[in-house]
């Protein structure tokens, strides 16, 4: 192998080595980015589950309130004068 061929081969190896290093680094970056995204998505899923549970509880409360309104139920005023007046009658 001539000196020129050896230099060309060395340059090719360095170039291949640099490309391989860049690919490995990109792969590590992609993995860490993917992990961060996965963690973020998990956090969003937890928030969504919590909000769905709150929404369900709120719908139950609203439904119960609507039912009481339909039955013309009222909250009794428990202040002393009103309570005494209600008992006297």
PDB file of N, CA and C in Angstrom:
ATOM      1  N   UNK A   1       0.849  -1.155   0.000  1.00  0.00           N
ATOM      2  CA  UNK A   1       0.000   0.000   0.000  1.00  0.00           C
ATOM      3  C   UNK A   1       0.904   1.229   0.000  1.00  0.00           C
ATOM      4  N   UNK A   2       0.604   2.154  -0.858  1.00  0.00           N
ATOM      5  CA  UNK A   2       1.435   3.345  -0.959  1.00  0.00           C
ATOM      6  C   UNK A   2       1.095   4.311   0.170  1.00  0.00           C
ATOM      7  N   UNK A   3       1.965   5.291   0.299  1.00  0.00           N
ATOM      8  CA  UNK A   3       1.780   6.302   1.340  1.00  0.00           C
ATOM      9  C   UNK A   3       0.478   7.073   1.110  1.00  0.00           C
ATOM     10  N   UNK A   4       0.155   7.380  -0.131  1.00  0.00           N
ATOM     11  CA  UNK A   4      -1.064   8.101  -0.471  1.00  0.00           C
ATOM     12  C   UNK A   4      -2.302   7.268  -0.134  1.00  0.00           C
ATOM     13  N   UNK A   5      -2.243   5.977  -0.432  1.00  0.00           N
ATOM     14  CA  UNK A   5      -3.370   5.100  -0.120  1.00  0.00           C
ATOM     15  C   UNK A   5      -3.558   4.973   1.388  1.00  0.00           C
ATOM     16  N   UNK A   6      -2.441   4.908   2.117  1.00  0.00           N
ATOM     17  CA  UNK A   6      -2.512   4.785   3.572  1.00  0.00           C
ATOM     18  C   UNK A   6      -3.143   6.034   4.182  1.00  0.00           C
ATOM     19  N   UNK A   7      -2.752   7.210   3.661  1.00  0.00           N
ATOM     20  CA  UNK A   7      -3.340   8.442   4.173  1.00  0.00           C
ATOM     21  C   UNK A   7      -4.840   8.513   3.867  1.00  0.00           C
ATOM     22  N   UNK A   8      -5.201   8.099   2.678  1.00  0.00           N
ATOM     23  CA  UNK A   8      -6.613   8.093   2.292  1.00  0.00           C
ATOM     24  C   UNK A   8      -7.416   7.140   3.174  1.00  0.00           C
ATOM     25  N   UNK A   9      -6.812   5.993   3.478  1.00  0.00           N
ATOM     26  CA  UNK A   9      -7.483   5.020   4.340  1.00  0.00           C
ATOM     27  C   UNK A   9      -7.630   5.567   5.767  1.00  0.00           C
ATOM     28  N   UNK A  10      -6.571   6.231   6.257  1.00  0.00           N
ATOM     29  CA  UNK A  10      -6.633   6.824   7.599  1.00  0.00           C
ATOM     30  C   UNK A  10      -7.717   7.908   7.678  1.00  0.00           C
ATOM     31  N   UNK A  11      -7.782   8.742   6.638  1.00  0.00           N
ATOM     32  CA  UNK A  11      -8.804   9.792   6.616  1.00  0.00           C
ATOM     33  C   UNK A  11     -10.203   9.172   6.561  1.00  0.00           C
ATOM     34  N   UNK A  12     -10.344   8.114   5.770  1.00  0.00           N
ATOM     35  CA  UNK A  12     -11.634   7.445   5.676  1.00  0.00           C
ATOM     36  C   UNK A  12     -12.036   6.877   7.039  1.00  0.00           C
ATOM     37  N   UNK A  13     -11.057   6.270   7.748  1.00  0.00           N
ATOM     38  CA  UNK A  13     -11.330   5.702   9.076  1.00  0.00           C
ATOM     39  C   UNK A  13     -11.735   6.804  10.066  1.00  0.00           C
ATOM     40  N   UNK A  14     -11.009   7.940  10.023  1.00  0.00           N
ATOM     41  CA  UNK A  14     -11.356   9.051  10.916  1.00  0.00           C
ATOM     42  C   UNK A  14     -12.752   9.581  10.606  1.00  0.00           C
ATOM     43  N   UNK A  15     -13.057   9.697   9.340  1.00  0.00           N
ATOM     44  CA  UNK A  15     -14.389  10.165   8.935  1.00  0.00           C
ATOM     45  C   UNK A  15     -15.471   9.185   9.381  1.00  0.00           C
ATOM     46  N   UNK A  16     -15.194   7.893   9.193  1.00  0.00           N
ATOM     47  CA  UNK A  16     -16.160   6.873   9.609  1.00  0.00           C
ATOM     48  C   UNK A  16     -16.308   6.889  11.130  1.00  0.00           C
ATOM     49  N   UNK A  17     -15.192   7.081  11.820  1.00  0.00           N
ATOM     50  CA  UNK A  17     -15.216   7.131  13.278  1.00  0.00           C
ATOM     51  C   UNK A  17     -16.031   8.333  13.762  1.00  0.00           C
ATOM     52  N   UNK A  18     -15.857   9.475  13.111  1.00  0.00           N
ATOM     53  CA  UNK A  18     -16.614  10.677  13.469  1.00  0.00           C
ATOM     54  C   UNK A  18     -18.103  10.471  13.204  1.00  0.00           C
ATOM     55  N   UNK A  19     -18.422   9.863  12.060  1.00  0.00           N
ATOM     56  CA  UNK A  19     -19.831   9.611  11.741  1.00  0.00           C
ATOM     57  C   UNK A  19     -20.457   8.649  12.752  1.00  0.00           C
ATOM     58  N   UNK A  20     -19.702   7.612  13.127  1.00  0.00           N
ATOM     59  CA  UNK A  20     -20.193   6.641  14.103  1.00  0.00           C
ATOM     60  C   UNK A  20     -20.400   7.320  15.464  1.00  0.00           C
ATOM     61  N   UNK A  21     -19.456   8.163  15.850  1.00  0.00           N
ATOM     62  CA  UNK A  21     -19.573   8.888  17.114  1.00  0.00           C
ATOM     63  C   UNK A  21     -20.799   9.800  17.089  1.00  0.00           C
ATOM     64  N   UNK A  22     -21.009  10.504  15.983  1.00  0.00           N
ATOM     65  CA  UNK A  22     -22.166  11.388  15.852  1.00  0.00           C
ATOM     66  C   UNK A  22     -23.468  10.589  15.920  1.00  0.00           C
ATOM     67  N   UNK A  23     -23.495   9.425  15.281  1.00  0.00           N
ATOM     68  CA  UNK A  23     -24.698   8.594  15.327  1.00  0.00           C
ATOM     69  C   UNK A  23     -24.971   8.096  16.740  1.00  0.00           C
ATOM     70  N   UNK A  24     -23.927   7.695  17.437  1.00  0.00           N
ATOM     71  CA  UNK A  24     -24.109   7.240  18.822  1.00  0.00           C
ATOM     72  C   UNK A  24     -24.620   8.378  19.711  1.00  0.00           C
ATOM     73  N   UNK A  25     -24.044   9.560  19.522  1.00  0.00           N
ATOM     74  CA  UNK A  25     -24.464  10.712  20.307  1.00  0.00           C
ATOM     75  C   UNK A  25     -25.920  11.079  19.992  1.00  0.00           C
ATOM     76  N   UNK A  26     -26.294  11.022  18.730  1.00  0.00           N
ATOM     77  CA  UNK A  26     -27.679  11.309  18.340  1.00  0.00           C
ATOM     78  C   UNK A  26     -28.621  10.271  18.934  1.00  0.00           C
ATOM     79  N   UNK A  27     -28.175   9.041  18.978  1.00  0.00           N
ATOM     80  CA  UNK A  27     -28.996   7.978  19.550  1.00  0.00           C
ATOM     81  C   UNK A  27     -29.218   8.215  21.040  1.00  0.00           C
ATOM     82  N   UNK A  28     -28.144   8.590  21.762  1.00  0.00           N
ATOM     83  CA  UNK A  28     -28.276   8.887  23.197  1.00  0.00           C
ATOM     84  C   UNK A  28     -29.207  10.086  23.411  1.00  0.00           C
ATOM     85  N   UNK A  29     -29.043  11.104  22.574  1.00  0.00           N
ATOM     86  CA  UNK A  29     -29.901  12.290  22.681  1.00  0.00           C
ATOM     87  C   UNK A  29     -31.350  11.902  22.429  1.00  0.00           C
ATOM     88  N   UNK A  30     -31.576  11.088  21.426  1.00  0.00           N
ATOM     89  CA  UNK A  30     -32.927  10.646  21.096  1.00  0.00           C
ATOM     90  C   UNK A  30     -33.535   9.851  22.243  1.00  0.00           C
ATOM     91  N   UNK A  31     -32.731   9.001  22.870  1.00  0.00           N
ATOM     92  CA  UNK A  31     -33.228   8.202  23.987  1.00  0.00           C
ATOM     93  C   UNK A  31     -33.597   9.087  25.178  1.00  0.00           C
ATOM     94  N   UNK A  32     -32.731  10.053  25.496  1.00  0.00           N
ATOM     95  CA  UNK A  32     -33.027  10.932  26.636  1.00  0.00           C
ATOM     96  C   UNK A  32     -34.235  11.815  26.322  1.00  0.00           C
ATOM     97  N   UNK A  33     -34.353  12.263  25.086  1.00  0.00           N
ATOM     98  CA  UNK A  33     -35.508  13.059  24.673  1.00  0.00           C
ATOM     99  C   UNK A  33     -36.771  12.213  24.773  1.00  0.00           C
ATOM    100  N   UNK A  34     -36.676  10.980  24.334  1.00  0.00           N
ATOM    101  CA  UNK A  34     -37.826  10.067  24.385  1.00  0.00           C
ATOM    102  C   UNK A  34     -38.242   9.807  25.836  1.00  0.00           C
ATOM    103  N   UNK A  35     -37.282   9.624  26.713  1.00  0.00           N
ATOM    104  CA  UNK A  35     -37.590   9.396  28.126  1.00  0.00           C
ATOM    105  C   UNK A  35     -38.255  10.627  28.744  1.00  0.00           C
ATOM    106  N   UNK A  36     -37.756  11.802  28.396  1.00  0.00           N
ATOM    107  CA  UNK A  36     -38.342  13.036  28.919  1.00  0.00           C
ATOM    108  C   UNK A  36     -39.776  13.194  28.416  1.00  0.00           C
ATOM    109  N   UNK A  37     -39.995  12.896  27.143  1.00  0.00           N
ATOM    110  CA  UNK A  37     -41.339  12.965  26.576  1.00  0.00           C
ATOM    111  C   UNK A  37     -42.270  11.969  27.261  1.00  0.00           C
ATOM    112  N   UNK A  38     -41.753  10.759  27.489  1.00  0.00           N
ATOM    113  CA  UNK A  38     -42.567   9.730  28.144  1.00  0.00           C
ATOM    114  C   UNK A  38     -42.964  10.173  29.551  1.00  0.00           C
ATOM    115  N   UNK A  39     -42.017  10.755  30.277  1.00  0.00           N
ATOM    116  CA  UNK A  39     -42.300  11.244  31.630  1.00  0.00           C
ATOM    117  C   UNK A  39     -43.337  12.370  31.573  1.00  0.00           C
ATOM    118  N   UNK A  40     -43.210  13.243  30.604  1.00  0.00           N
ATOM    119  CA  UNK A  40     -44.159  14.343  30.455  1.00  0.00           C
ATOM    120  C   UNK A  40     -45.552  13.797  30.124  1.00  0.00           C
ATOM    121  N   UNK A  41     -45.614  12.815  29.243  1.00  0.00           N
ATOM    122  CA  UNK A  41     -46.900  12.212  28.898  1.00  0.00           C
ATOM    123  C   UNK A  41     -47.526  11.507  30.099  1.00  0.00           C
ATOM    124  N   UNK A  42     -46.713  10.842  30.897  1.00  0.00           N
ATOM    125  CA  UNK A  42     -47.226  10.194  32.113  1.00  0.00           C
ATOM    126  C   UNK A  42     -47.812  11.226  33.065  1.00  0.00           C
ATOM    127  N   UNK A  43     -47.132  12.360  33.211  1.00  0.00           N
ATOM    128  CA  UNK A  43     -47.633  13.437  34.058  1.00  0.00           C
ATOM    129  C   UNK A  43     -48.962  13.978  33.549  1.00  0.00           C
ATOM    130  N   UNK A  44     -49.058  14.152  32.223  1.00  0.00           N
ATOM    131  CA  UNK A  44     -50.307  14.628  31.640  1.00  0.00           C
ATOM    132  C   UNK A  44     -51.427  13.612  31.848  1.00  0.00           C
ATOM    133  N   UNK A  45     -51.101  12.321  31.757  1.00  0.00           N
ATOM    134  CA  UNK A  45     -52.107  11.289  31.956  1.00  0.00           C
ATOM    135  C   UNK A  45     -52.627  11.308  33.393  1.00  0.00           C
ATOM    136  N   UNK A  46     -51.724  11.512  34.351  1.00  0.00           N
ATOM    137  CA  UNK A  46     -52.149  11.608  35.752  1.00  0.00           C
ATOM    138  C   UNK A  46     -53.072  12.813  35.966  1.00  0.00           C
ATOM    139  N   UNK A  47     -52.709  13.947  35.361  1.00  0.00           N
ATOM    140  CA  UNK A  47     -53.551  15.141  35.461  1.00  0.00           C
ATOM    141  C   UNK A  47     -54.925  14.884  34.841  1.00  0.00           C
ATOM    142  N   UNK A  48     -54.927  14.239  33.688  1.00  0.00           N
ATOM    143  CA  UNK A  48     -56.182  13.951  33.010  1.00  0.00           C
ATOM    144  C   UNK A  48     -57.058  13.031  33.847  1.00  0.00           C
ATOM    145  N   UNK A  49     -56.460  12.003  34.448  1.00  0.00           N
ATOM    146  CA  UNK A  49     -57.220  11.085  35.307  1.00  0.00           C
ATOM    147  C   UNK A  49     -57.826  11.826  36.500  1.00  0.00           C
ATOM    148  N   UNK A  50     -57.041  12.721  37.094  1.00  0.00           N
ATOM    149  CA  UNK A  50     -57.524  13.496  38.244  1.00  0.00           C
ATOM    150  C   UNK A  50     -58.679  14.406  37.830  1.00  0.00           C
ATOM    151  N   UNK A  51     -58.531  15.053  36.692  1.00  0.00           N
ATOM    152  CA  UNK A  51     -59.569  15.962  36.208  1.00  0.00           C
ATOM    153  C   UNK A  51     -60.841  15.189  35.857  1.00  0.00           C
ATOM    154  N   UNK A  52     -60.685  14.016  35.267  1.00  0.00           N
ATOM    155  CA  UNK A  52     -61.852  13.189  34.944  1.00  0.00           C
ATOM    156  C   UNK A  52     -62.592  12.780  36.220  1.00  0.00           C
ATOM    157  N   UNK A  53     -61.845  12.438  37.264  1.00  0.00           N
ATOM    158  CA  UNK A  53     -62.471  12.066  38.537  1.00  0.00           C
ATOM    159  C   UNK A  53     -63.213  13.260  39.137  1.00  0.00           C
ATOM    160  N   UNK A  54     -62.605  14.441  39.075  1.00  0.00           N
ATOM    161  CA  UNK A  54     -63.262  15.651  39.570  1.00  0.00           C
ATOM    162  C   UNK A  54     -64.519  15.955  38.764  1.00  0.00           C
ATOM    163  N   UNK A  55     -64.439  15.771  37.459  1.00  0.00           N
ATOM    164  CA  UNK A  55     -65.592  16.029  36.590  1.00  0.00           C
ATOM    165  C   UNK A  55     -66.740  15.078  36.929  1.00  0.00           C
ATOM    166  N   UNK A  56     -66.425  13.813  37.146  1.00  0.00           N
ATOM    167  CA  UNK A  56     -67.452  12.836  37.500  1.00  0.00           C
ATOM    168  C   UNK A  56     -68.113  13.214  38.820  1.00  0.00           C
ATOM    169  N   UNK A  57     -67.308  13.584  39.801  1.00  0.00           N
ATOM    170  CA  UNK A  57     -67.858  13.989  41.102  1.00  0.00           C
ATOM    171  C   UNK A  57     -68.720  15.236  40.954  1.00  0.00           C
ATOM    172  N   UNK A  58     -68.296  16.170  40.134  1.00  0.00           N
ATOM    173  CA  UNK A  58     -69.057  17.400  39.924  1.00  0.00           C
ATOM    174  C   UNK A  58     -70.391  17.096  39.246  1.00  0.00           C
ATOM    175  N   UNK A  59     -70.385  16.218  38.245  1.00  0.00           N
ATOM    176  CA  UNK A  59     -71.633  15.844  37.582  1.00  0.00           C
ATOM    177  C   UNK A  59     -72.606  15.196  38.560  1.00  0.00           C
ATOM    178  N   UNK A  60     -72.089  14.364  39.458  1.00  0.00           N
ATOM    179  CA  UNK A  60     -72.955  13.734  40.462  1.00  0.00           C
ATOM    180  C   UNK A  60     -73.574  14.798  41.363  1.00  0.00           C
ATOM    181  N   UNK A  61     -72.766  15.774  41.774  1.00  0.00           N
ATOM    182  CA  UNK A  61     -73.253  16.841  42.652  1.00  0.00           C
ATOM    183  C   UNK A  61     -74.294  17.698  41.935  1.00  0.00           C
ATOM    184  N   UNK A  62     -74.025  18.052  40.696  1.00  0.00           N
ATOM    185  CA  UNK A  62     -74.958  18.862  39.922  1.00  0.00           C
ATOM    186  C   UNK A  62     -76.255  18.087  39.708  1.00  0.00           C
ATOM    187  N   UNK A  63     -76.133  16.807  39.407  1.00  0.00           N
ATOM    188  CA  UNK A  63     -77.310  15.980  39.199  1.00  0.00           C
ATOM    189  C   UNK A  63     -78.160  15.922  40.473  1.00  0.00           C
ATOM    190  N   UNK A  64     -77.525  15.760  41.605  1.00  0.00           N
ATOM    191  CA  UNK A  64     -78.231  15.709  42.883  1.00  0.00           C
ATOM    192  C   UNK A  64     -78.892  17.058  43.170  1.00  0.00           C
ATOM    193  N   UNK A  65     -78.207  18.144  42.896  1.00  0.00           N
ATOM    194  CA  UNK A  65     -78.773  19.479  43.099  1.00  0.00           C
ATOM    195  C   UNK A  65     -79.979  19.689  42.191  1.00  0.00           C
ATOM    196  N   UNK A  66     -79.860  19.284  40.927  1.00  0.00           N
ATOM    197  CA  UNK A  66     -80.987  19.409  39.999  1.00  0.00           C
ATOM    198  C   UNK A  66     -82.185  18.601  40.490  1.00  0.00           C
ATOM    199  N   UNK A  67     -81.913  17.420  41.001  1.00  0.00           N
ATOM    200  CA  UNK A  67     -82.978  16.567  41.515  1.00  0.00           C
ATOM    201  C   UNK A  67     -83.686  17.240  42.704  1.00  0.00           C
ATOM    202  N   UNK A  68     -82.927  17.826  43.611  1.00  0.00           N
ATOM    203  CA  UNK A  68     -83.520  18.519  44.758  1.00  0.00           C
ATOM    204  C   UNK A  68     -84.328  19.733  44.323  1.00  0.00           C
ATOM    205  N   UNK A  69     -83.844  20.446  43.327  1.00  0.00           N
ATOM    206  CA  UNK A  69     -84.573  21.606  42.807  1.00  0.00           C
ATOM    207  C   UNK A  69     -85.885  21.148  42.177  1.00  0.00           C
ATOM    208  N   UNK A  70     -85.837  20.066  41.398  1.00  0.00           N
ATOM    209  CA  UNK A  70     -87.054  19.537  40.781  1.00  0.00           C
ATOM    210  C   UNK A  70     -88.087  19.117  41.830  1.00  0.00           C
ATOM    211  N   UNK A  71     -87.622  18.639  42.978  1.00  0.00           N
ATOM    212  CA  UNK A  71     -88.522  18.222  44.049  1.00  0.00           C
ATOM    213  C   UNK A  71     -88.930  19.405  44.939  1.00  0.00           C
ATOM    214  N   UNK A  72     -88.472  20.584  44.561  1.00  0.00           N
ATOM    215  CA  UNK A  72     -88.752  21.821  45.288  1.00  0.00           C
ATOM    216  C   UNK A  72     -88.315  21.736  46.745  1.00  0.00           C
ATOM    217  N   UNK A  73     -87.208  21.096  46.964  1.00  0.00           N
ATOM    218  CA  UNK A  73     -86.624  21.022  48.296  1.00  0.00           C
ATOM    219  C   UNK A  73     -85.872  22.325  48.552  1.00  0.00           C
ATOM    220  N   UNK A  74     -85.926  22.778  49.786  1.00  0.00           N
ATOM    221  CA  UNK A  74     -85.178  23.975  50.158  1.00  0.00           C
ATOM    222  C   UNK A  74     -84.381  23.668  51.409  1.00  0.00           C
ATOM    223  N   UNK A  75     -83.305  24.358  51.574  1.00  0.00           N
ATOM    224  CA  UNK A  75     -82.490  24.187  52.771  1.00  0.00           C
ATOM    225  C   UNK A  75     -83.174  24.926  53.917  1.00  0.00           C
ATOM    226  N   UNK A  76     -83.301  24.254  55.028  1.00  0.00           N
ATOM    227  CA  UNK A  76     -83.963  24.857  56.174  1.00  0.00           C
ATOM    228  C   UNK A  76     -83.042  25.887  56.816  1.00  0.00           C
ATOM    229  N   UNK A  77     -83.603  27.051  57.095  1.00  0.00           N
ATOM    230  CA  UNK A  77     -82.842  28.104  57.761  1.00  0.00           C
ATOM    231  C   UNK A  77     -82.846  27.790  59.254  1.00  0.00           C
ATOM    232  N   UNK A  78     -81.721  27.567  59.811  1.00  0.00           N
ATOM    233  CA  UNK A  78     -81.642  27.132  61.212  1.00  0.00           C
ATOM    234  C   UNK A  78     -81.316  28.259  62.173  1.00  0.00           C
ATOM    235  N   UNK A  79     -81.539  29.491  61.751  1.00  0.00           N
ATOM    236  CA  UNK A  79     -81.339  30.590  62.703  1.00  0.00           C
ATOM    237  C   UNK A  79     -82.452  30.505  63.750  1.00  0.00           C
ATOM    238  N   UNK A  80     -82.213  30.996  64.915  1.00  0.00           N
ATOM    239  CA  UNK A  80     -83.123  30.832  66.054  1.00  0.00           C
ATOM    240  C   UNK A  80     -84.546  31.295  65.779  1.00  0.00           C
ATOM    241  N   UNK A  81     -84.729  32.502  65.261  1.00  0.00           N
ATOM    242  CA  UNK A  81     -86.075  33.041  65.073  1.00  0.00           C
ATOM    243  C   UNK A  81     -86.852  32.203  64.075  1.00  0.00           C
ATOM    244  N   UNK A  82     -86.257  31.874  62.971  1.00  0.00           N
ATOM    245  CA  UNK A  82     -86.950  31.089  61.954  1.00  0.00           C
ATOM    246  C   UNK A  82     -87.307  29.714  62.477  1.00  0.00           C
ATOM    247  N   UNK A  83     -86.403  29.087  63.202  1.00  0.00           N
ATOM    248  CA  UNK A  83     -86.647  27.757  63.757  1.00  0.00           C
ATOM    249  C   UNK A  83     -87.784  27.802  64.777  1.00  0.00           C
ATOM    250  N   UNK A  84     -87.793  28.799  65.646  1.00  0.00           N
ATOM    251  CA  UNK A  84     -88.848  28.923  66.653  1.00  0.00           C
ATOM    252  C   UNK A  84     -90.183  29.194  65.977  1.00  0.00           C
ATOM    253  N   UNK A  85     -90.207  30.055  64.958  1.00  0.00           N
ATOM    254  CA  UNK A  85     -91.453  30.321  64.236  1.00  0.00           C
ATOM    255  C   UNK A  85     -91.989  29.060  63.568  1.00  0.00           C
ATOM    256  N   UNK A  86     -91.106  28.240  63.022  1.00  0.00           N
ATOM    257  CA  UNK A  86     -91.526  27.019  62.354  1.00  0.00           C
ATOM    258  C   UNK A  86     -92.079  26.025  63.374  1.00  0.00           C
ATOM    259  N   UNK A  87     -91.521  25.956  64.539  1.00  0.00           N
ATOM    260  CA  UNK A  87     -91.985  25.029  65.566  1.00  0.00           C
ATOM    261  C   UNK A  87     -93.340  25.486  66.116  1.00  0.00           C
ATOM    262  N   UNK A  88     -93.563  26.777  66.301  1.00  0.00           N
ATOM    263  CA  UNK A  88     -94.828  27.310  66.835  1.00  0.00           C
ATOM    264  C   UNK A  88     -95.997  27.028  65.902  1.00  0.00           C
ATOM    265  N   UNK A  89     -95.763  27.052  64.638  1.00  0.00           N
ATOM    266  CA  UNK A  89     -96.863  26.864  63.675  1.00  0.00           C
ATOM    267  C   UNK A  89     -97.157  25.446  63.532  1.00  0.00           C
TER     268      UNK A  89
END
